Amino acid sequence: MRGIIVQAGSVLLLGSIASVGFAGGRYANPPVGLVEVQQSCTKALEAAQKGDTAAALESAKAARKTAVASYKEISTMPMEVGSSTTKKAIAALEANNTAEAITELQHCKEKLDSEVDYYKKEGKL
């Protein structure tokens, strides 16, 4: 009986600790380079849609470089999305797969646009 109570208590304690970790939400301040990554991602998307692979590749690499630097400083979801989607877009552009690159860049733009909008509404940008 005592063992069951200890186990139940352990489960409740661990559950409460775990739920704190998943409280979620955004950081109080936007990640460093958020607007720059958003703008570079948008430029890369526009260039890819126009068929200018070189310009799209250049902008995607700039976005990834900024996102990685910011993510190393403090890991945030927007910079993780920016880094991972631009990495996939760069690989697609280098493989001459513009359609896949456009899909990745659209995803990047949508996510970062929503983050920028949020921080603008909060008066942080």
Short mmCIF file of N, CA and C in Angstrom, two decimals:
data_model
loop_
_atom_site.label_atom_id
_atom_site.label_comp_id
_atom_site.label_asym_id
_atom_site.label_seq_id
_atom_site.Cartn_x
_atom_site.Cartn_y
_atom_site.Cartn_z
N MET A 1 0.82 -1.19 0.00
CA MET A 1 0.00 0.00 0.00
C MET A 1 0.87 1.26 0.00
N ARG A 2 1.89 1.22 0.85
CA ARG A 2 2.76 2.39 0.94
C ARG A 2 3.50 2.62 -0.38
N GLY A 3 3.89 1.53 -1.04
CA GLY A 3 4.58 1.62 -2.33
C GLY A 3 3.70 2.28 -3.39
N ILE A 4 2.42 1.97 -3.38
CA ILE A 4 1.49 2.56 -4.34
C ILE A 4 1.35 4.05 -4.10
N ILE A 5 1.29 4.45 -2.85
CA ILE A 5 1.16 5.87 -2.51
C ILE A 5 2.41 6.62 -2.94
N VAL A 6 3.58 6.03 -2.72
CA VAL A 6 4.84 6.66 -3.14
C VAL A 6 4.88 6.79 -4.66
N GLN A 7 4.46 5.73 -5.37
CA GLN A 7 4.45 5.78 -6.83
C GLN A 7 3.47 6.83 -7.33
N ALA A 8 2.29 6.88 -6.75
CA ALA A 8 1.30 7.87 -7.16
C ALA A 8 1.80 9.28 -6.88
N GLY A 9 2.43 9.46 -5.74
CA GLY A 9 3.00 10.77 -5.41
C GLY A 9 4.09 11.17 -6.38
N SER A 10 4.92 10.21 -6.75
CA SER A 10 6.00 10.47 -7.72
C SER A 10 5.43 10.87 -9.07
N VAL A 11 4.41 10.16 -9.49
CA VAL A 11 3.77 10.47 -10.78
C VAL A 11 3.18 11.87 -10.76
N LEU A 12 2.50 12.22 -9.68
CA LEU A 12 1.91 13.55 -9.58
C LEU A 12 2.98 14.64 -9.56
N LEU A 13 4.06 14.41 -8.84
CA LEU A 13 5.15 15.38 -8.77
C LEU A 13 5.79 15.56 -10.14
N LEU A 14 6.13 14.46 -10.78
CA LEU A 14 6.74 14.54 -12.11
C LEU A 14 5.78 15.16 -13.12
N GLY A 15 4.51 14.84 -13.01
CA GLY A 15 3.52 15.42 -13.91
C GLY A 15 3.41 16.92 -13.75
N SER A 16 3.46 17.39 -12.53
CA SER A 16 3.37 18.84 -12.32
C SER A 16 4.62 19.55 -12.81
N ILE A 17 5.78 18.92 -12.66
CA ILE A 17 7.02 19.51 -13.16
C ILE A 17 6.99 19.55 -14.68
N ALA A 18 6.56 18.46 -15.30
CA ALA A 18 6.51 18.39 -16.76
C ALA A 18 5.54 19.40 -17.33
N SER A 19 4.41 19.61 -16.67
CA SER A 19 3.43 20.55 -17.21
C SER A 19 3.94 21.98 -17.19
N VAL A 20 4.81 22.31 -16.24
CA VAL A 20 5.40 23.64 -16.21
C VAL A 20 6.26 23.84 -17.44
N GLY A 21 6.98 22.80 -17.85
CA GLY A 21 7.83 22.88 -19.03
C GLY A 21 7.04 23.05 -20.31
N PHE A 22 5.79 22.66 -20.30
CA PHE A 22 4.98 22.77 -21.50
C PHE A 22 3.98 23.92 -21.42
N ALA A 23 4.22 24.85 -20.51
CA ALA A 23 3.30 25.97 -20.36
C ALA A 23 3.19 26.76 -21.66
N GLY A 24 4.27 26.80 -22.41
CA GLY A 24 4.25 27.38 -23.74
C GLY A 24 4.22 28.88 -23.76
N GLY A 25 3.86 29.41 -24.93
CA GLY A 25 3.83 30.85 -25.09
C GLY A 25 5.09 31.34 -25.77
N ARG A 26 5.10 32.62 -26.02
CA ARG A 26 6.24 33.25 -26.67
C ARG A 26 7.13 33.91 -25.62
N TYR A 27 8.34 34.21 -26.04
CA TYR A 27 9.23 34.97 -25.17
C TYR A 27 8.70 36.39 -25.05
N ALA A 28 9.09 37.05 -23.97
CA ALA A 28 8.63 38.43 -23.75
C ALA A 28 9.12 39.35 -24.86
N ASN A 29 10.33 39.11 -25.34
CA ASN A 29 10.90 39.93 -26.41
C ASN A 29 11.15 39.06 -27.64
N PRO A 30 11.05 39.65 -28.82
CA PRO A 30 11.28 38.87 -30.04
C PRO A 30 12.73 38.40 -30.13
N PRO A 31 12.96 37.26 -30.78
CA PRO A 31 14.34 36.81 -30.94
C PRO A 31 15.13 37.78 -31.82
N VAL A 32 16.41 37.88 -31.55
CA VAL A 32 17.29 38.75 -32.33
C VAL A 32 17.27 38.29 -33.79
N GLY A 33 17.10 39.22 -34.70
CA GLY A 33 17.14 38.91 -36.12
C GLY A 33 15.83 38.43 -36.71
N LEU A 34 14.75 38.47 -35.95
CA LEU A 34 13.46 37.96 -36.44
C LEU A 34 13.03 38.68 -37.72
N VAL A 35 13.07 39.99 -37.71
CA VAL A 35 12.62 40.76 -38.87
C VAL A 35 13.56 40.52 -40.06
N GLU A 36 14.86 40.44 -39.80
CA GLU A 36 15.82 40.21 -40.88
C GLU A 36 15.60 38.85 -41.54
N VAL A 37 15.35 37.83 -40.73
CA VAL A 37 15.10 36.50 -41.28
C VAL A 37 13.80 36.51 -42.07
N GLN A 38 12.78 37.17 -41.54
CA GLN A 38 11.49 37.26 -42.25
C GLN A 38 11.67 37.95 -43.60
N GLN A 39 12.40 39.06 -43.62
CA GLN A 39 12.60 39.80 -44.86
C GLN A 39 13.42 39.00 -45.87
N SER A 40 14.47 38.34 -45.41
CA SER A 40 15.29 37.53 -46.31
C SER A 40 14.51 36.35 -46.86
N CYS A 41 13.68 35.76 -46.01
CA CYS A 41 12.85 34.64 -46.44
C CYS A 41 11.84 35.10 -47.50
N THR A 42 11.26 36.27 -47.28
CA THR A 42 10.31 36.83 -48.24
C THR A 42 10.99 37.13 -49.57
N LYS A 43 12.20 37.72 -49.53
CA LYS A 43 12.95 38.00 -50.75
C LYS A 43 13.29 36.71 -51.49
N ALA A 44 13.68 35.69 -50.74
CA ALA A 44 14.01 34.40 -51.36
C ALA A 44 12.78 33.79 -52.03
N LEU A 45 11.64 33.89 -51.36
CA LEU A 45 10.39 33.36 -51.93
C LEU A 45 10.03 34.09 -53.21
N GLU A 46 10.08 35.42 -53.18
CA GLU A 46 9.75 36.21 -54.37
C GLU A 46 10.69 35.89 -55.52
N ALA A 47 11.98 35.76 -55.23
CA ALA A 47 12.95 35.44 -56.28
C ALA A 47 12.70 34.04 -56.85
N ALA A 48 12.40 33.09 -55.99
CA ALA A 48 12.13 31.72 -56.45
C ALA A 48 10.88 31.68 -57.32
N GLN A 49 9.86 32.44 -56.93
CA GLN A 49 8.63 32.48 -57.72
C GLN A 49 8.86 33.11 -59.09
N LYS A 50 9.82 34.02 -59.18
CA LYS A 50 10.16 34.65 -60.47
C LYS A 50 11.13 33.80 -61.28
N GLY A 51 11.65 32.73 -60.67
CA GLY A 51 12.58 31.86 -61.38
C GLY A 51 14.03 32.28 -61.25
N ASP A 52 14.33 33.24 -60.40
CA ASP A 52 15.69 33.72 -60.19
C ASP A 52 16.34 32.89 -59.08
N THR A 53 16.87 31.74 -59.46
CA THR A 53 17.42 30.81 -58.49
C THR A 53 18.61 31.39 -57.73
N ALA A 54 19.47 32.13 -58.42
CA ALA A 54 20.66 32.70 -57.77
C ALA A 54 20.27 33.67 -56.66
N ALA A 55 19.33 34.56 -56.94
CA ALA A 55 18.89 35.53 -55.93
C ALA A 55 18.16 34.83 -54.79
N ALA A 56 17.37 33.83 -55.12
CA ALA A 56 16.65 33.07 -54.09
C ALA A 56 17.64 32.36 -53.17
N LEU A 57 18.65 31.78 -53.76
CA LEU A 57 19.68 31.07 -52.99
C LEU A 57 20.44 32.03 -52.08
N GLU A 58 20.79 33.18 -52.61
CA GLU A 58 21.51 34.19 -51.83
C GLU A 58 20.69 34.65 -50.62
N SER A 59 19.42 34.95 -50.85
CA SER A 59 18.54 35.41 -49.76
C SER A 59 18.27 34.31 -48.75
N ALA A 60 18.09 33.09 -49.23
CA ALA A 60 17.84 31.96 -48.32
C ALA A 60 19.06 31.70 -47.44
N LYS A 61 20.25 31.80 -48.03
CA LYS A 61 21.47 31.61 -47.24
C LYS A 61 21.63 32.72 -46.20
N ALA A 62 21.28 33.95 -46.57
CA ALA A 62 21.35 35.06 -45.61
C ALA A 62 20.37 34.84 -44.46
N ALA A 63 19.16 34.38 -44.79
CA ALA A 63 18.16 34.11 -43.76
C ALA A 63 18.64 33.01 -42.83
N ARG A 64 19.18 31.95 -43.39
CA ARG A 64 19.66 30.83 -42.56
C ARG A 64 20.80 31.26 -41.66
N LYS A 65 21.73 32.03 -42.20
CA LYS A 65 22.87 32.48 -41.40
C LYS A 65 22.40 33.29 -40.19
N THR A 66 21.47 34.21 -40.41
CA THR A 66 20.94 35.03 -39.32
C THR A 66 20.17 34.17 -38.32
N ALA A 67 19.35 33.25 -38.83
CA ALA A 67 18.55 32.39 -37.95
C ALA A 67 19.43 31.50 -37.08
N VAL A 68 20.47 30.94 -37.67
CA VAL A 68 21.37 30.06 -36.92
C VAL A 68 22.09 30.86 -35.83
N ALA A 69 22.56 32.05 -36.17
CA ALA A 69 23.26 32.89 -35.18
C ALA A 69 22.33 33.24 -34.02
N SER A 70 21.09 33.58 -34.33
CA SER A 70 20.12 33.92 -33.29
C SER A 70 19.78 32.70 -32.45
N TYR A 71 19.62 31.56 -33.10
CA TYR A 71 19.27 30.32 -32.40
C TYR A 71 20.37 29.88 -31.45
N LYS A 72 21.64 30.15 -31.84
CA LYS A 72 22.76 29.81 -30.96
C LYS A 72 22.76 30.69 -29.71
N GLU A 73 22.29 31.92 -29.88
CA GLU A 73 22.23 32.85 -28.75
C GLU A 73 21.16 32.41 -27.75
N ILE A 74 19.95 32.17 -28.27
CA ILE A 74 18.85 31.65 -27.44
C ILE A 74 17.92 30.88 -28.37
N SER A 75 17.65 29.64 -28.02
CA SER A 75 16.84 28.79 -28.90
C SER A 75 15.37 29.20 -28.82
N THR A 76 14.83 29.58 -29.97
CA THR A 76 13.43 29.98 -30.07
C THR A 76 12.80 29.28 -31.26
N MET A 77 11.49 29.09 -31.20
CA MET A 77 10.76 28.42 -32.27
C MET A 77 10.88 29.16 -33.60
N PRO A 78 10.72 30.49 -33.64
CA PRO A 78 10.81 31.17 -34.94
C PRO A 78 12.16 30.97 -35.63
N MET A 79 13.23 31.00 -34.85
CA MET A 79 14.56 30.84 -35.44
C MET A 79 14.81 29.39 -35.83
N GLU A 80 14.23 28.45 -35.10
CA GLU A 80 14.35 27.04 -35.48
C GLU A 80 13.62 26.81 -36.80
N VAL A 81 12.43 27.37 -36.92
CA VAL A 81 11.67 27.25 -38.17
C VAL A 81 12.42 27.93 -39.31
N GLY A 82 12.92 29.14 -39.05
CA GLY A 82 13.67 29.86 -40.07
C GLY A 82 14.89 29.09 -40.54
N SER A 83 15.61 28.53 -39.60
CA SER A 83 16.81 27.78 -39.93
C SER A 83 16.50 26.50 -40.69
N SER A 84 15.56 25.72 -40.18
CA SER A 84 15.28 24.42 -40.81
C SER A 84 14.62 24.55 -42.17
N THR A 85 13.68 25.49 -42.31
CA THR A 85 13.01 25.62 -43.61
C THR A 85 13.93 26.21 -44.67
N THR A 86 14.78 27.16 -44.28
CA THR A 86 15.71 27.71 -45.27
C THR A 86 16.78 26.68 -45.64
N LYS A 87 17.14 25.82 -44.70
CA LYS A 87 18.10 24.75 -45.02
C LYS A 87 17.51 23.84 -46.09
N LYS A 88 16.25 23.47 -45.93
CA LYS A 88 15.57 22.62 -46.92
C LYS A 88 15.43 23.36 -48.25
N ALA A 89 15.11 24.65 -48.18
CA ALA A 89 14.96 25.45 -49.40
C ALA A 89 16.28 25.57 -50.15
N ILE A 90 17.37 25.77 -49.41
CA ILE A 90 18.69 25.87 -50.03
C ILE A 90 19.03 24.57 -50.74
N ALA A 91 18.79 23.45 -50.08
CA ALA A 91 19.07 22.15 -50.70
C ALA A 91 18.23 21.96 -51.96
N ALA A 92 16.97 22.37 -51.91
CA ALA A 92 16.09 22.24 -53.07
C ALA A 92 16.56 23.14 -54.21
N LEU A 93 16.94 24.36 -53.88
CA LEU A 93 17.41 25.29 -54.92
C LEU A 93 18.70 24.78 -55.55
N GLU A 94 19.60 24.25 -54.75
CA GLU A 94 20.85 23.72 -55.28
C GLU A 94 20.62 22.49 -56.15
N ALA A 95 19.51 21.79 -55.91
CA ALA A 95 19.15 20.62 -56.72
C ALA A 95 18.23 21.00 -57.88
N ASN A 96 18.03 22.30 -58.10
CA ASN A 96 17.15 22.82 -59.15
C ASN A 96 15.70 22.39 -58.97
N ASN A 97 15.27 22.21 -57.73
CA ASN A 97 13.90 21.84 -57.43
C ASN A 97 13.19 23.08 -56.86
N THR A 98 12.84 23.98 -57.76
CA THR A 98 12.26 25.26 -57.35
C THR A 98 10.91 25.09 -56.67
N ALA A 99 10.11 24.14 -57.11
CA ALA A 99 8.78 23.94 -56.52
C ALA A 99 8.88 23.59 -55.04
N GLU A 100 9.79 22.70 -54.70
CA GLU A 100 9.98 22.33 -53.29
C GLU A 100 10.52 23.52 -52.49
N ALA A 101 11.43 24.26 -53.09
CA ALA A 101 11.99 25.44 -52.42
C ALA A 101 10.90 26.46 -52.13
N ILE A 102 10.01 26.67 -53.08
CA ILE A 102 8.91 27.62 -52.89
C ILE A 102 8.01 27.17 -51.74
N THR A 103 7.72 25.88 -51.67
CA THR A 103 6.90 25.35 -50.58
C THR A 103 7.55 25.62 -49.23
N GLU A 104 8.84 25.34 -49.12
CA GLU A 104 9.56 25.57 -47.85
C GLU A 104 9.61 27.05 -47.51
N LEU A 105 9.87 27.88 -48.49
CA LEU A 105 9.97 29.32 -48.24
C LEU A 105 8.61 29.92 -47.88
N GLN A 106 7.53 29.39 -48.46
CA GLN A 106 6.19 29.86 -48.08
C GLN A 106 5.90 29.52 -46.62
N HIS A 107 6.28 28.32 -46.22
CA HIS A 107 6.09 27.91 -44.82
C HIS A 107 6.88 28.84 -43.89
N CYS A 108 8.11 29.11 -44.26
CA CYS A 108 8.96 30.00 -43.47
C CYS A 108 8.33 31.39 -43.36
N LYS A 109 7.88 31.91 -44.47
CA LYS A 109 7.29 33.25 -44.50
C LYS A 109 6.03 33.31 -43.64
N GLU A 110 5.16 32.32 -43.77
CA GLU A 110 3.91 32.30 -42.99
C GLU A 110 4.19 32.29 -41.49
N LYS A 111 5.10 31.42 -41.07
CA LYS A 111 5.40 31.31 -39.63
C LYS A 111 6.03 32.59 -39.11
N LEU A 112 6.99 33.12 -39.85
CA LEU A 112 7.67 34.32 -39.37
C LEU A 112 6.78 35.55 -39.46
N ASP A 113 5.91 35.61 -40.46
CA ASP A 113 4.95 36.72 -40.54
C ASP A 113 4.06 36.74 -39.30
N SER A 114 3.60 35.56 -38.88
CA SER A 114 2.72 35.51 -37.70
C SER A 114 3.47 35.93 -36.44
N GLU A 115 4.74 35.58 -36.34
CA GLU A 115 5.54 35.99 -35.18
C GLU A 115 5.77 37.50 -35.18
N VAL A 116 6.10 38.05 -36.34
CA VAL A 116 6.32 39.50 -36.44
C VAL A 116 5.03 40.24 -36.11
N ASP A 117 3.91 39.76 -36.64
CA ASP A 117 2.62 40.40 -36.33
C ASP A 117 2.33 40.38 -34.84
N TYR A 118 2.59 39.25 -34.20
CA TYR A 118 2.36 39.13 -32.76
C TYR A 118 3.19 40.16 -31.99
N TYR A 119 4.48 40.22 -32.29
CA TYR A 119 5.35 41.14 -31.56
C TYR A 119 5.04 42.60 -31.88
N LYS A 120 4.54 42.87 -33.08
CA LYS A 120 4.12 44.24 -33.40
C LYS A 120 2.89 44.62 -32.58
N LYS A 121 1.94 43.70 -32.46
CA LYS A 121 0.73 43.96 -31.66
C LYS A 121 1.08 44.17 -30.19
N GLU A 122 2.11 43.48 -29.73
CA GLU A 122 2.55 43.62 -28.34
C GLU A 122 3.40 44.88 -28.13
N GLY A 123 3.74 45.56 -29.24
CA GLY A 123 4.55 46.77 -29.14
C GLY A 123 6.03 46.49 -28.94
N LYS A 124 6.46 45.28 -29.28
CA LYS A 124 7.87 44.90 -29.09
C LYS A 124 8.70 45.13 -30.35
N LEU A 125 8.05 45.34 -31.47
CA LEU A 125 8.76 45.62 -32.74
C LEU A 125 8.30 46.95 -33.29
#
